[in-house]
CSV table of C-alpha atoms and ligand atoms in Angstrom, one decimal:
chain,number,residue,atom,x,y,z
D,24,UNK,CA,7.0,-1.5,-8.9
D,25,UNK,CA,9.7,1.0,-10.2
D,26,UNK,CA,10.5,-0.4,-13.7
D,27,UNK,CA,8.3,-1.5,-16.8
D,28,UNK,CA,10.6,-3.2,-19.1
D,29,UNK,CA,11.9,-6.7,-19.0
D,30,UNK,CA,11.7,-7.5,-15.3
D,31,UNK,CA,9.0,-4.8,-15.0
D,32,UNK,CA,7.3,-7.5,-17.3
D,33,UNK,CA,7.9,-11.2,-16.1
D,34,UNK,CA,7.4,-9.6,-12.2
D,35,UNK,CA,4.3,-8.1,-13.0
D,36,UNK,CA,3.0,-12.1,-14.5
D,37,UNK,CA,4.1,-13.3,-11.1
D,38,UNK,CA,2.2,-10.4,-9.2
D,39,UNK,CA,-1.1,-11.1,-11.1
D,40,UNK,CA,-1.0,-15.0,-11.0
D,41,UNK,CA,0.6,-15.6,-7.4
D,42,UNK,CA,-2.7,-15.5,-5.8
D,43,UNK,CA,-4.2,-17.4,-8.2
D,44,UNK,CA,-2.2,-20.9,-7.6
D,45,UNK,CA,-0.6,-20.2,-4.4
D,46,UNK,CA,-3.0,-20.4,-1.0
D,47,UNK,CA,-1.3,-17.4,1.0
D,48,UNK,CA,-2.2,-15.1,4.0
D,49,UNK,CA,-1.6,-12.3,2.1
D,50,UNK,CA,-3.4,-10.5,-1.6
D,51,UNK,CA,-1.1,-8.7,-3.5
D,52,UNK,CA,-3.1,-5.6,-4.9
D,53,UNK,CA,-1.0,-4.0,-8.0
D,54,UNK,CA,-1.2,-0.4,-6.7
D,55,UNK,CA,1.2,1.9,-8.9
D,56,UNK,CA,4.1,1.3,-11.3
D,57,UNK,CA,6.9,3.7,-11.9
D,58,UNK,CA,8.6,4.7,-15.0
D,59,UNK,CA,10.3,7.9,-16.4
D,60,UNK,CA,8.2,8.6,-19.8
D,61,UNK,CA,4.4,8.9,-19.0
D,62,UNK,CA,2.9,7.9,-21.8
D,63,UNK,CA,4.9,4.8,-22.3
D,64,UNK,CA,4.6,3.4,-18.6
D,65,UNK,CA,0.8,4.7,-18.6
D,66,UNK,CA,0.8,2.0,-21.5
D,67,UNK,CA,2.8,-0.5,-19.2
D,68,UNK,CA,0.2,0.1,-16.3
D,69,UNK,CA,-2.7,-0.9,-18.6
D,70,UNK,CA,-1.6,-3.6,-20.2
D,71,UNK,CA,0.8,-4.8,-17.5
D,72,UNK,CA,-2.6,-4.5,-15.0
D,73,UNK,CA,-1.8,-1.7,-12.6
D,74,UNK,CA,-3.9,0.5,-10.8
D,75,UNK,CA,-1.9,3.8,-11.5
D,76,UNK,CA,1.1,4.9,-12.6
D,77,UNK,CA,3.7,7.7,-11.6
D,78,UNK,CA,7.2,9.3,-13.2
D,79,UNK,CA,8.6,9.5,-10.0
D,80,UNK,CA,9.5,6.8,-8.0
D,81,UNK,CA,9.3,8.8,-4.9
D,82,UNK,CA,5.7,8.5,-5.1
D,83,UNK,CA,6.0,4.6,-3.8
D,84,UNK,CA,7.9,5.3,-1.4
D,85,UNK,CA,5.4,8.3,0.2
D,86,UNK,CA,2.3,6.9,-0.5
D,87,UNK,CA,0.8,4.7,3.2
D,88,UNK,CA,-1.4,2.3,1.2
D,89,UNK,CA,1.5,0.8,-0.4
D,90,UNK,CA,3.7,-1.9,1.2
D,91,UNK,CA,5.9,-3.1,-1.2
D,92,UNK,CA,8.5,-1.8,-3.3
D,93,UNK,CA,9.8,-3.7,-6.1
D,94,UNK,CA,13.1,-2.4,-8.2
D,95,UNK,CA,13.3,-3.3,-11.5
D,96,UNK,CA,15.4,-0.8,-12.7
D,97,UNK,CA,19.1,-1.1,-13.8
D,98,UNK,CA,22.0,-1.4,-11.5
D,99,UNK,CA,22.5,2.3,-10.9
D,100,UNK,CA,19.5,3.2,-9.2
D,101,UNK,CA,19.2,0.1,-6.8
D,102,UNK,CA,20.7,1.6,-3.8
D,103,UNK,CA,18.6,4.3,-3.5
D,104,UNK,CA,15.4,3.3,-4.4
D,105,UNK,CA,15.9,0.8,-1.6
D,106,UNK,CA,17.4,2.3,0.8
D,107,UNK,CA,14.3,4.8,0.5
D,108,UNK,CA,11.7,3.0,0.8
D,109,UNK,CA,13.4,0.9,3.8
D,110,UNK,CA,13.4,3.9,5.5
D,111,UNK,CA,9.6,4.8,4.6
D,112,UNK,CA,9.1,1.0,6.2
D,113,UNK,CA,8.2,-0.5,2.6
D,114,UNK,CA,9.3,-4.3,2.1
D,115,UNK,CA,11.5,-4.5,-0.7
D,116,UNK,CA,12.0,-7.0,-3.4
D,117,UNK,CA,15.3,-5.9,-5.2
D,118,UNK,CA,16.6,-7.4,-8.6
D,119,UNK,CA,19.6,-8.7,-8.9
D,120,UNK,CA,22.5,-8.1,-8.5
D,121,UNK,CA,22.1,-5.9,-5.8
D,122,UNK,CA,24.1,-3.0,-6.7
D,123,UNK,CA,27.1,-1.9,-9.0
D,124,UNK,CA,29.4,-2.1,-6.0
D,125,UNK,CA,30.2,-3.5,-2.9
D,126,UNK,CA,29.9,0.1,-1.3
D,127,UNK,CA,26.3,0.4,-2.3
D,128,UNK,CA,25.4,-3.2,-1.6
D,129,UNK,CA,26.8,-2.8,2.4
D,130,UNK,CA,24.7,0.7,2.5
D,131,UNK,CA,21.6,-1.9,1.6
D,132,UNK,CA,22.4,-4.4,4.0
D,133,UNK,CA,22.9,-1.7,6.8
D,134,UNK,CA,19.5,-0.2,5.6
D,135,UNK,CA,17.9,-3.9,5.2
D,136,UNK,CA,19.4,-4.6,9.4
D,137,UNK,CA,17.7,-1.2,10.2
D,138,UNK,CA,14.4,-1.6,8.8
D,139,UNK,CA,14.0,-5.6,10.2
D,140,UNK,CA,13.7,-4.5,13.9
D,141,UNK,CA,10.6,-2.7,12.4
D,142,UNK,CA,9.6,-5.6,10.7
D,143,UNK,CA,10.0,-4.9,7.4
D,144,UNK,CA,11.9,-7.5,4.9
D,145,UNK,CA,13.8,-7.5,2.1
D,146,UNK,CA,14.7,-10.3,-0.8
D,147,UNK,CA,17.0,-9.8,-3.3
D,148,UNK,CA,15.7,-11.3,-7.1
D,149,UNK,CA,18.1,-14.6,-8.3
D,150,UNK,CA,14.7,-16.3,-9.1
D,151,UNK,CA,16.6,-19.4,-10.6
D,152,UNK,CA,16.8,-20.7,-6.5
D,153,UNK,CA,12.8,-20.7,-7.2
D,154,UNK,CA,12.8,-23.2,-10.4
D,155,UNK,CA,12.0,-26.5,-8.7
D,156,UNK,CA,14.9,-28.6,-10.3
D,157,UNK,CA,17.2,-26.0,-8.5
D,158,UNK,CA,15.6,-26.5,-5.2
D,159,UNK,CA,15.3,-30.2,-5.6
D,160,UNK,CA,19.1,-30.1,-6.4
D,161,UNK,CA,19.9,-28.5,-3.0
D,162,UNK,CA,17.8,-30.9,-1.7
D,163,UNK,CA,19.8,-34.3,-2.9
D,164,UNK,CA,22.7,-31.8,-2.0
D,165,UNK,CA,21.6,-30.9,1.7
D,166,UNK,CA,20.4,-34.5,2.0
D,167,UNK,CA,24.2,-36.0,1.7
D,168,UNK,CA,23.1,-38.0,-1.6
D,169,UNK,CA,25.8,-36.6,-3.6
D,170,UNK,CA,28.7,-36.7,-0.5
D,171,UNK,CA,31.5,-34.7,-0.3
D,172,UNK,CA,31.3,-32.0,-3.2
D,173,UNK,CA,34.2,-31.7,-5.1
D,174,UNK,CA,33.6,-29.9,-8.2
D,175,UNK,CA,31.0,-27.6,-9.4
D,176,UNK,CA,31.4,-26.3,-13.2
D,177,UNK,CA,29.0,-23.6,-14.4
D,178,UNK,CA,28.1,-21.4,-17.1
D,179,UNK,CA,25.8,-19.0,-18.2
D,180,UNK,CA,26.1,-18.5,-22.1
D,181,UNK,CA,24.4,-15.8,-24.1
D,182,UNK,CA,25.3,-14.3,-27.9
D,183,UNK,CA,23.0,-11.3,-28.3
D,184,UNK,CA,25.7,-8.5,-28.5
D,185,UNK,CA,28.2,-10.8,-31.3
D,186,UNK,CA,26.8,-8.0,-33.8
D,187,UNK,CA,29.5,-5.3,-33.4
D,188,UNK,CA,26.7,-3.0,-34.8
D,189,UNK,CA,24.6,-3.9,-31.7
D,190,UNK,CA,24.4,-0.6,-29.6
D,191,UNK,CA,25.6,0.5,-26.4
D,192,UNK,CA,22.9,-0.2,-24.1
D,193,UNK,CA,22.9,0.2,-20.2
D,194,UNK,CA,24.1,-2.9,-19.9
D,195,UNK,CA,27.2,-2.2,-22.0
D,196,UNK,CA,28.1,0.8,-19.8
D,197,UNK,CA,29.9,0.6,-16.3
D,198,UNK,CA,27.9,3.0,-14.4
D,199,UNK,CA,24.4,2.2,-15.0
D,200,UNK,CA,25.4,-1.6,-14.9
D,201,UNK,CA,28.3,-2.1,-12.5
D,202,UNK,CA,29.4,-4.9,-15.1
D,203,UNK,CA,28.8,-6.6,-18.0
D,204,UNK,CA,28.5,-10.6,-18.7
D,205,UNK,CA,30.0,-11.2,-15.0
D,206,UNK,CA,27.3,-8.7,-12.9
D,207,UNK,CA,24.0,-9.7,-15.2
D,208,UNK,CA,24.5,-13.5,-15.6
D,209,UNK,CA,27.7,-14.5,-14.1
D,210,UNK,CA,26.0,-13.0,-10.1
D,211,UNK,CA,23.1,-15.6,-11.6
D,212,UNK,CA,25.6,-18.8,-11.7
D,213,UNK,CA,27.7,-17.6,-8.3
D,214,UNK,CA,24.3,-17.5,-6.5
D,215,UNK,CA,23.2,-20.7,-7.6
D,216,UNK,CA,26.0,-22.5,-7.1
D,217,UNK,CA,26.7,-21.2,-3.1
D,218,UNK,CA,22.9,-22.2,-2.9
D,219,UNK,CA,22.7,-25.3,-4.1
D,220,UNK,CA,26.1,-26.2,-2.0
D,221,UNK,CA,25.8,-24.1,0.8
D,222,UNK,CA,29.3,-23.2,0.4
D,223,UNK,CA,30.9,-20.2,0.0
D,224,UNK,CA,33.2,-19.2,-2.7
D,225,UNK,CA,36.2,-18.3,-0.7
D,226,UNK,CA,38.9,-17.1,-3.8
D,227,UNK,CA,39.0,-16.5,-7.4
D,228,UNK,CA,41.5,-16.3,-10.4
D,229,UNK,CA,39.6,-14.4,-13.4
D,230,UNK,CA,40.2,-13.5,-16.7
D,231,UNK,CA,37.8,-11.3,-18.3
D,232,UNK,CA,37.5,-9.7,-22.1
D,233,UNK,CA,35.5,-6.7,-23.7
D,234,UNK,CA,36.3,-8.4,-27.5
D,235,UNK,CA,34.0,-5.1,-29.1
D,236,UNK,CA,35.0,-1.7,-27.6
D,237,UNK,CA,32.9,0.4,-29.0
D,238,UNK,CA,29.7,0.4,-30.3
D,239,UNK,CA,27.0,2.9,-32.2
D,240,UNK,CA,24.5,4.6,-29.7
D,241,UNK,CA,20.8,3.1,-28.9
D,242,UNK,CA,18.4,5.3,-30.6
D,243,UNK,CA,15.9,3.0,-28.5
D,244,UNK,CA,16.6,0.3,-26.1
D,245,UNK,CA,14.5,-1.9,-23.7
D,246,UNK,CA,15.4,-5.4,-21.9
D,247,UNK,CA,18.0,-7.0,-24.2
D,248,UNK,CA,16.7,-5.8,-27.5
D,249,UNK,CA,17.8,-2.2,-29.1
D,250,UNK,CA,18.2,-0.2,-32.6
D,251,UNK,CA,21.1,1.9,-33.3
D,252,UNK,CA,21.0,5.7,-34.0
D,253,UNK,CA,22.2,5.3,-37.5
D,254,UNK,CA,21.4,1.5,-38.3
D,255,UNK,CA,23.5,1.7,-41.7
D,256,UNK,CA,26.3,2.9,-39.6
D,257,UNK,CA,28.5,5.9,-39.7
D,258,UNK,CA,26.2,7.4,-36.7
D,259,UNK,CA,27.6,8.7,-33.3
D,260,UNK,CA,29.6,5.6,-31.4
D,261,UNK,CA,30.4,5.3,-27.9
D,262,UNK,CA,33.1,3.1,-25.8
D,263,UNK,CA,32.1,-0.1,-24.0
D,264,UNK,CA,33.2,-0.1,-20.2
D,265,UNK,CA,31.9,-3.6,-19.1
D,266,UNK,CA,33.5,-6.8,-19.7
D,267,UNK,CA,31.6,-9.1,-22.7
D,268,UNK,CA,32.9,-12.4,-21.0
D,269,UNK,CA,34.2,-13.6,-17.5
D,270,UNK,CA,36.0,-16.3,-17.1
D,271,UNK,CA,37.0,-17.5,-13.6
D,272,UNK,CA,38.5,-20.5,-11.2
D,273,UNK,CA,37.1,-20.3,-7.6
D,274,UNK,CA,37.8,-22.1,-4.3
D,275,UNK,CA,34.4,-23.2,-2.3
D,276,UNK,CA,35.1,-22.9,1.9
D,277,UNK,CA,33.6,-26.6,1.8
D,278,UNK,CA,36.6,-27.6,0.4
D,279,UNK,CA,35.1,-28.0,-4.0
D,280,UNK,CA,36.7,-26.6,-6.8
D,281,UNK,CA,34.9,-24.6,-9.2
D,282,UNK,CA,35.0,-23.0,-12.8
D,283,UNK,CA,32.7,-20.4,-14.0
D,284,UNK,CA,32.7,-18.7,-17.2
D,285,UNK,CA,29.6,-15.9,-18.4
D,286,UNK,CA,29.4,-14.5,-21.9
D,287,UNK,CA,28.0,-12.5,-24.3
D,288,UNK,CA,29.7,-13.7,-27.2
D,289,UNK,CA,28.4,-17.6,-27.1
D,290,UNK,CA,27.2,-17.4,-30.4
D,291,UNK,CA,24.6,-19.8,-30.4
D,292,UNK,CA,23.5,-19.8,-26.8
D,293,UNK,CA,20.7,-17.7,-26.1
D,294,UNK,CA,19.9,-17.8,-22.4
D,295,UNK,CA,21.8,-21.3,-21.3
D,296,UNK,CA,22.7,-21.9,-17.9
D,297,UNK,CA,24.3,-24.9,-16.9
D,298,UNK,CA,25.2,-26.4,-13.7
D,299,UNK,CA,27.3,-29.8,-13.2
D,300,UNK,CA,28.2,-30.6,-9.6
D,301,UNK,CA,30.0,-34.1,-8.6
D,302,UNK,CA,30.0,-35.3,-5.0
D,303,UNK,CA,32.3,-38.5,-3.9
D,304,UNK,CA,28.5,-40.4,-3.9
D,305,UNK,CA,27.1,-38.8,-7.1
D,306,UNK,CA,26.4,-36.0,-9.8
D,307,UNK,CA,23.8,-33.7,-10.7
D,308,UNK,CA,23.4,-31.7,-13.6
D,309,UNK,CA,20.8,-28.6,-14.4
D,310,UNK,CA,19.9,-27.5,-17.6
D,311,UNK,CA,17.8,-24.3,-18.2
D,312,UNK,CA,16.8,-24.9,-20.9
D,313,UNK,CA,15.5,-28.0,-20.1
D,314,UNK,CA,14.2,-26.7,-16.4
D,315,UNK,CA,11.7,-29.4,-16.1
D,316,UNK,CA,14.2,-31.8,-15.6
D,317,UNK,CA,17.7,-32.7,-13.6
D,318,UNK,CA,20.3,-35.5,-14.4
D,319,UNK,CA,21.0,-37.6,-11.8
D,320,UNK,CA,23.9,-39.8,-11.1
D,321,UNK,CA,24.1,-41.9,-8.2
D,322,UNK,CA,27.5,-43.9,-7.5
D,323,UNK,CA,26.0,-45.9,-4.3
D,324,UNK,CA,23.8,-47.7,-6.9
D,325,UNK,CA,25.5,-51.6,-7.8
D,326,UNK,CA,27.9,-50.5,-10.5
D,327,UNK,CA,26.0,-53.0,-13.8
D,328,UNK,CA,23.1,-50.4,-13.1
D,329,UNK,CA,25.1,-47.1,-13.0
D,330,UNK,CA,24.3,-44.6,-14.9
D,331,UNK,CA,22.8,-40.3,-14.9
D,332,UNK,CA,18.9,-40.7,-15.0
D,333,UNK,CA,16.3,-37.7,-15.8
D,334,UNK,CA,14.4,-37.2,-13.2
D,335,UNK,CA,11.3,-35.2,-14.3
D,336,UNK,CA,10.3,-32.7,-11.6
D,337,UNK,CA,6.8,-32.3,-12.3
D,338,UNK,CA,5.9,-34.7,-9.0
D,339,UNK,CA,3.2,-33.1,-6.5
D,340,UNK,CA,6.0,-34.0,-4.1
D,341,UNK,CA,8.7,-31.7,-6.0
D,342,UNK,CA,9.3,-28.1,-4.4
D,343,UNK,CA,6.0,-25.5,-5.6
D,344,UNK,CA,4.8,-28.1,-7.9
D,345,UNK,CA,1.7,-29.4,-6.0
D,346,UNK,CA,0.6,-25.7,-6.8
D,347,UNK,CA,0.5,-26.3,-10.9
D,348,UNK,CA,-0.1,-29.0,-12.8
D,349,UNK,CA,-0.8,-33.2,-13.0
D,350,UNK,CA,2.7,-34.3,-13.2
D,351,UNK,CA,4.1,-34.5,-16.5
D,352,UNK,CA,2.8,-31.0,-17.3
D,353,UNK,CA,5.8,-28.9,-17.4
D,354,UNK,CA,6.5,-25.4,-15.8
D,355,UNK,CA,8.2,-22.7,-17.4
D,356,UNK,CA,10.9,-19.6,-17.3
D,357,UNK,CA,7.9,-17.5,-16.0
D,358,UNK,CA,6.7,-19.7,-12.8
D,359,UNK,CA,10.2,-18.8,-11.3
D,360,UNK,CA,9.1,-15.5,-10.4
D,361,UNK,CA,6.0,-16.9,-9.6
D,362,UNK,CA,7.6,-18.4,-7.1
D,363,UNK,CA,9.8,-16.0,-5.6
D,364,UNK,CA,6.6,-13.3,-5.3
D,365,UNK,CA,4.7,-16.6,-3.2
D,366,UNK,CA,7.9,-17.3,-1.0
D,367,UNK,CA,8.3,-12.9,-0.3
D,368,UNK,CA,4.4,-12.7,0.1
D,369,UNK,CA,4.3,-15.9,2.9
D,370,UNK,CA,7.8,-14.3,4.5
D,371,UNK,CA,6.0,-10.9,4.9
D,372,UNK,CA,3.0,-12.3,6.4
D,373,UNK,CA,4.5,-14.9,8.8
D,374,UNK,CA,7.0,-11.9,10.1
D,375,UNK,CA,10.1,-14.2,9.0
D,376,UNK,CA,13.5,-13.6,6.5
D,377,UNK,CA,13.1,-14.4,3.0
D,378,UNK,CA,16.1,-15.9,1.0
D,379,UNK,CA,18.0,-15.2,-1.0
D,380,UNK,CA,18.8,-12.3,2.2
D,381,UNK,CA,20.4,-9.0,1.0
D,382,UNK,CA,23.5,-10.5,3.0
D,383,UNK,CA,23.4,-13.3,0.6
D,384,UNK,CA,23.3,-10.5,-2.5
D,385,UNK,CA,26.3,-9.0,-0.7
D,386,UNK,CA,28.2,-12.1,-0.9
D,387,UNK,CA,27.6,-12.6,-4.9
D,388,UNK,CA,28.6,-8.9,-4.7
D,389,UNK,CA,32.0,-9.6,-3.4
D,390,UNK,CA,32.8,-12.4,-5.2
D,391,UNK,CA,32.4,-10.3,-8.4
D,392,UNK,CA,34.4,-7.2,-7.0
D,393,UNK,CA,37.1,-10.0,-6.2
D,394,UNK,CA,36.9,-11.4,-10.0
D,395,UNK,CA,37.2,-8.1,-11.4
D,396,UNK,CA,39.8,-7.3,-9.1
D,397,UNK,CA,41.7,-10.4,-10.1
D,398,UNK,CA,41.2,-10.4,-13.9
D,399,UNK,CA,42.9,-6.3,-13.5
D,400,UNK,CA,45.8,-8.0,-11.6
D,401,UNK,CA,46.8,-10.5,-14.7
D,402,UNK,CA,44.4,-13.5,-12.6
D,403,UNK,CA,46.1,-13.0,-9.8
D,404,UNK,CA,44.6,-15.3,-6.6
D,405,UNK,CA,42.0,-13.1,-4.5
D,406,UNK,CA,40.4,-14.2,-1.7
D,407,UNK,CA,36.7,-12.8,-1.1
D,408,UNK,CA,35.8,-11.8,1.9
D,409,UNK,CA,32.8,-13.0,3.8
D,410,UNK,CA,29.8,-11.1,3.2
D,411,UNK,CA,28.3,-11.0,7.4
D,412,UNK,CA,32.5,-9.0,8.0
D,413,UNK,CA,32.0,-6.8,5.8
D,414,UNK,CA,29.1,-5.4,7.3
D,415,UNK,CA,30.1,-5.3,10.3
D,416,UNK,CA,33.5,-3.5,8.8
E,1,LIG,N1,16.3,-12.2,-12.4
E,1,LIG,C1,16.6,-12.2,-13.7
E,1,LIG,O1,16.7,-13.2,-14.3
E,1,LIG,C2,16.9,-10.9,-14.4
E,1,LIG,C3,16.8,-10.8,-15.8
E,1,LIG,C4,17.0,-9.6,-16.5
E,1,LIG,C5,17.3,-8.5,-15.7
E,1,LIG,N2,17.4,-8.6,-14.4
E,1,LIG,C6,17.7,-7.4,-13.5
E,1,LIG,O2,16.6,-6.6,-13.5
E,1,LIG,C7,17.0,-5.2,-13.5
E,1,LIG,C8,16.3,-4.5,-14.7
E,1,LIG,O3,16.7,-5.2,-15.9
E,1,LIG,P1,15.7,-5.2,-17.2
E,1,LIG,O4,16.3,-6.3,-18.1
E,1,LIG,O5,14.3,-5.3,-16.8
E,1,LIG,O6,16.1,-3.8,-17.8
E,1,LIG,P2,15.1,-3.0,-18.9
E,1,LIG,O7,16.1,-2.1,-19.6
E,1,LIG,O8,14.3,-4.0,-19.7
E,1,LIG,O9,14.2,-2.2,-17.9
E,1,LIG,C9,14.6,-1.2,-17.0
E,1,LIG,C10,13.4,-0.4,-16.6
E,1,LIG,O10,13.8,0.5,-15.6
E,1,LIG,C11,13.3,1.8,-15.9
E,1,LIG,N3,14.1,2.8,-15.2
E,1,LIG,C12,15.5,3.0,-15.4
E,1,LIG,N4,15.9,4.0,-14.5
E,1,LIG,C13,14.8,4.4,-13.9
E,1,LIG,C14,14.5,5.4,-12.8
E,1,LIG,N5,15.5,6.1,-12.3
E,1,LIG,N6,13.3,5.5,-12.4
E,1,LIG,C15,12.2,4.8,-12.9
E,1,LIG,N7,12.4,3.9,-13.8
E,1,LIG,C16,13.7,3.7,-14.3
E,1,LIG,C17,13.3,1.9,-17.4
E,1,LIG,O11,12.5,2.9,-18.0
E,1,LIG,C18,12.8,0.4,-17.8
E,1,LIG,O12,11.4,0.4,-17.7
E,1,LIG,C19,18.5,-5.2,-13.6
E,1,LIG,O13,19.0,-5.1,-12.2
E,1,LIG,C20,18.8,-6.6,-14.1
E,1,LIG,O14,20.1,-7.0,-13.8
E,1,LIG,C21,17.2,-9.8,-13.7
């Protein structure tokens, strides 16, 4: 694993504990973990529980008892770590989004096409696909049980940078992070949604805002928490380059329209995604922070009786669940990654492609050059271009 901070962290939960509930082929051994400052990732490796630990990520990538690289590193160093160890045959498990630009992200999928005739797979991380409400969702969705879809409406709401004294963390600045609110939690929402639907979002009309243009430099940073140098103020600044909030419109090739809107400035909302989707036979609705559950409206149903109902997805019968708990006994944030580790692990070791595909990364990709693109032509319409022509391009 390159990376020992927030990802480096929930990842490492899943590594430990997907063995431990999940019946798989394969054992994940936690071999080495990379990060630049020694005595801080030599802490991470302990308490984290890996083997060893290394400054240099090169070190995974050279080393023949390892098999799988995971990136949990910011934006900027996605594309070649990955493309690295493809080359060195190492299965990769990439966060998301997959790179800072469409450039990088093609170079991956070329890499990712390259490395499969050998065998070797890669997955890129939008673990919400893996909480079970989600995959039940595409279920009543793939199933026909909501009909034609017609709208989908999502958001992804945080408020941790409303401080203007907050400082300007790697996810403030454009080339470590590609983008603000729209790469880091809008590429959550666009995945979902073309998941869940199986459509594709074909065009986009954006407006996006950076309402806090500068900001005082981190004297320490990690995951979405940070001190400025100079807390009282009055200490060296710096501009933000990334948008704070992305607002967007979107055409689906199924024929749905969609609105999407990602901020930073949603003072109140810590982490809430939110997902409505209404079919010409029905609704559903997913709530992350309620990720247990998922609202269900069914319009086939005799109309005195109508109404959404909570379905509680805790069931043995409910995707991954039969693996935790008696139902009733709710899941968290956490088992996500859980998840995705079991689903990359049983991919790996049954020689097929795990989802979410670097081509489907690609496709988020584009779809957030296309809203950036629009929101710097005054929201003018953009179509986005299918992710499987652009590689071949
Ligand atoms: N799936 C999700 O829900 C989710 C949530 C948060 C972040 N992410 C993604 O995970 C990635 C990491 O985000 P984070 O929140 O964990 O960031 P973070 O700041 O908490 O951690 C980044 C880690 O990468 C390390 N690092 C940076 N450059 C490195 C390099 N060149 N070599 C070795 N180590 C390096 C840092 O030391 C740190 O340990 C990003 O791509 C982000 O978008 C995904």
């Amino acid at each position: 694993m390159v990376g020992y901070a927030f990802m480096g962290a929930a990842h490492s939960q899943a590594w430990r504990t997907v063995n431990r509930v999940f019946d798989l082929p394969v054992r994940a051994r936690m071999a080495l973990i990379c990060g630049r400052d020694e005595s801080k990732v030599a802490d991470a490796a302990d308490r984290l529980g890996w083997e060893g630990h290394t400054t240099d990520w090169r070190d995974l990538v050279t080393r023949d008892d390892i098999d799988v690289v995971d990136v949990c590193t910011p934006g900027d160093s996605h594309a070649e770590i990955t493309i690295a160890a493809l080359e060195a045959g190492k299965h990769v498990l990439c966060e998301k989004p997959l790179a800072n630009t469409v450039e990088e992200a093609r170079a991956m999928v070329a890499a990712a096409a390259r490395a499969q005739s050998a065998g070797v797979r890669t997955m890129c991380g939008f673990n919400y696909r893996r909480v079970p409400a989600v995959s039940l969702m595409r279920e009543l969705v793939a199933s026909g049980r909501l009909g034609v879809i017609r709208h989908v409406r999502a958001v992804y709401l945080q408020d941790w940078i409303v401080d203007p004294q907050f400082p300007l963390v790697w996810r403030l600045q454009k080339d470590r992070a590609g983008s603000g609110a729209l790469g880091d939690i809008g590429a959550h929402i666009i995945d979902l949604t073309q998941y869940v639907t199986g459509q594709r979002i074909s065009g986009v009309s954006a407006i996006t805002e950076t309402f806090v243009k500068e900001r005082p430099l981190p004297a320490e940073s990690s995951g979405l928490a940070a001190s400025a140098d100079g807390a009282s103020g009055g200490g060296p600044t710096g501009l933000v380059t990334v948008d704070d909030a992305a607002v967007f419109v979107a055409k689906l090739d199924g024929g749905a329209l969609a609105t999407y809107e990602a901020s930073r400035f949603a003072t109140g909302r810590k982490n809430a995604l939110r997902v409505e989707i209404n079919g010409s036979l029905g609704s559903v609705v997913f709530d992350l922070e309620r990720l247990n559950e998922l609202e269900f409206y069914d319009a086939t149903e005799p109309s005195a009786e109508q109404g959404f109902r909570r379905i509680l997805v805790t069931e043995g019968d409910h995707p991954y669940m039969s693996a935790w708990w008696p139902p009733g006994h709710i899941i968290g944030y956490e088992h996500s990654f859980t998840h995705e580790m079991r689903d990359f692990l049983e991919a790996i070791a049954t020689g097929s492609d795990p989802a979410p595909s670097f081509a489907d990364a690609l496709q988020v990709q584009l779809v957030l050059d296309a809203v950036a693109r629009s929101a710097e032509l005054g929201s003018s319409w953009t179509e986005v271009e299918p992710a499987l022509a652009s590689v071949a391009a």
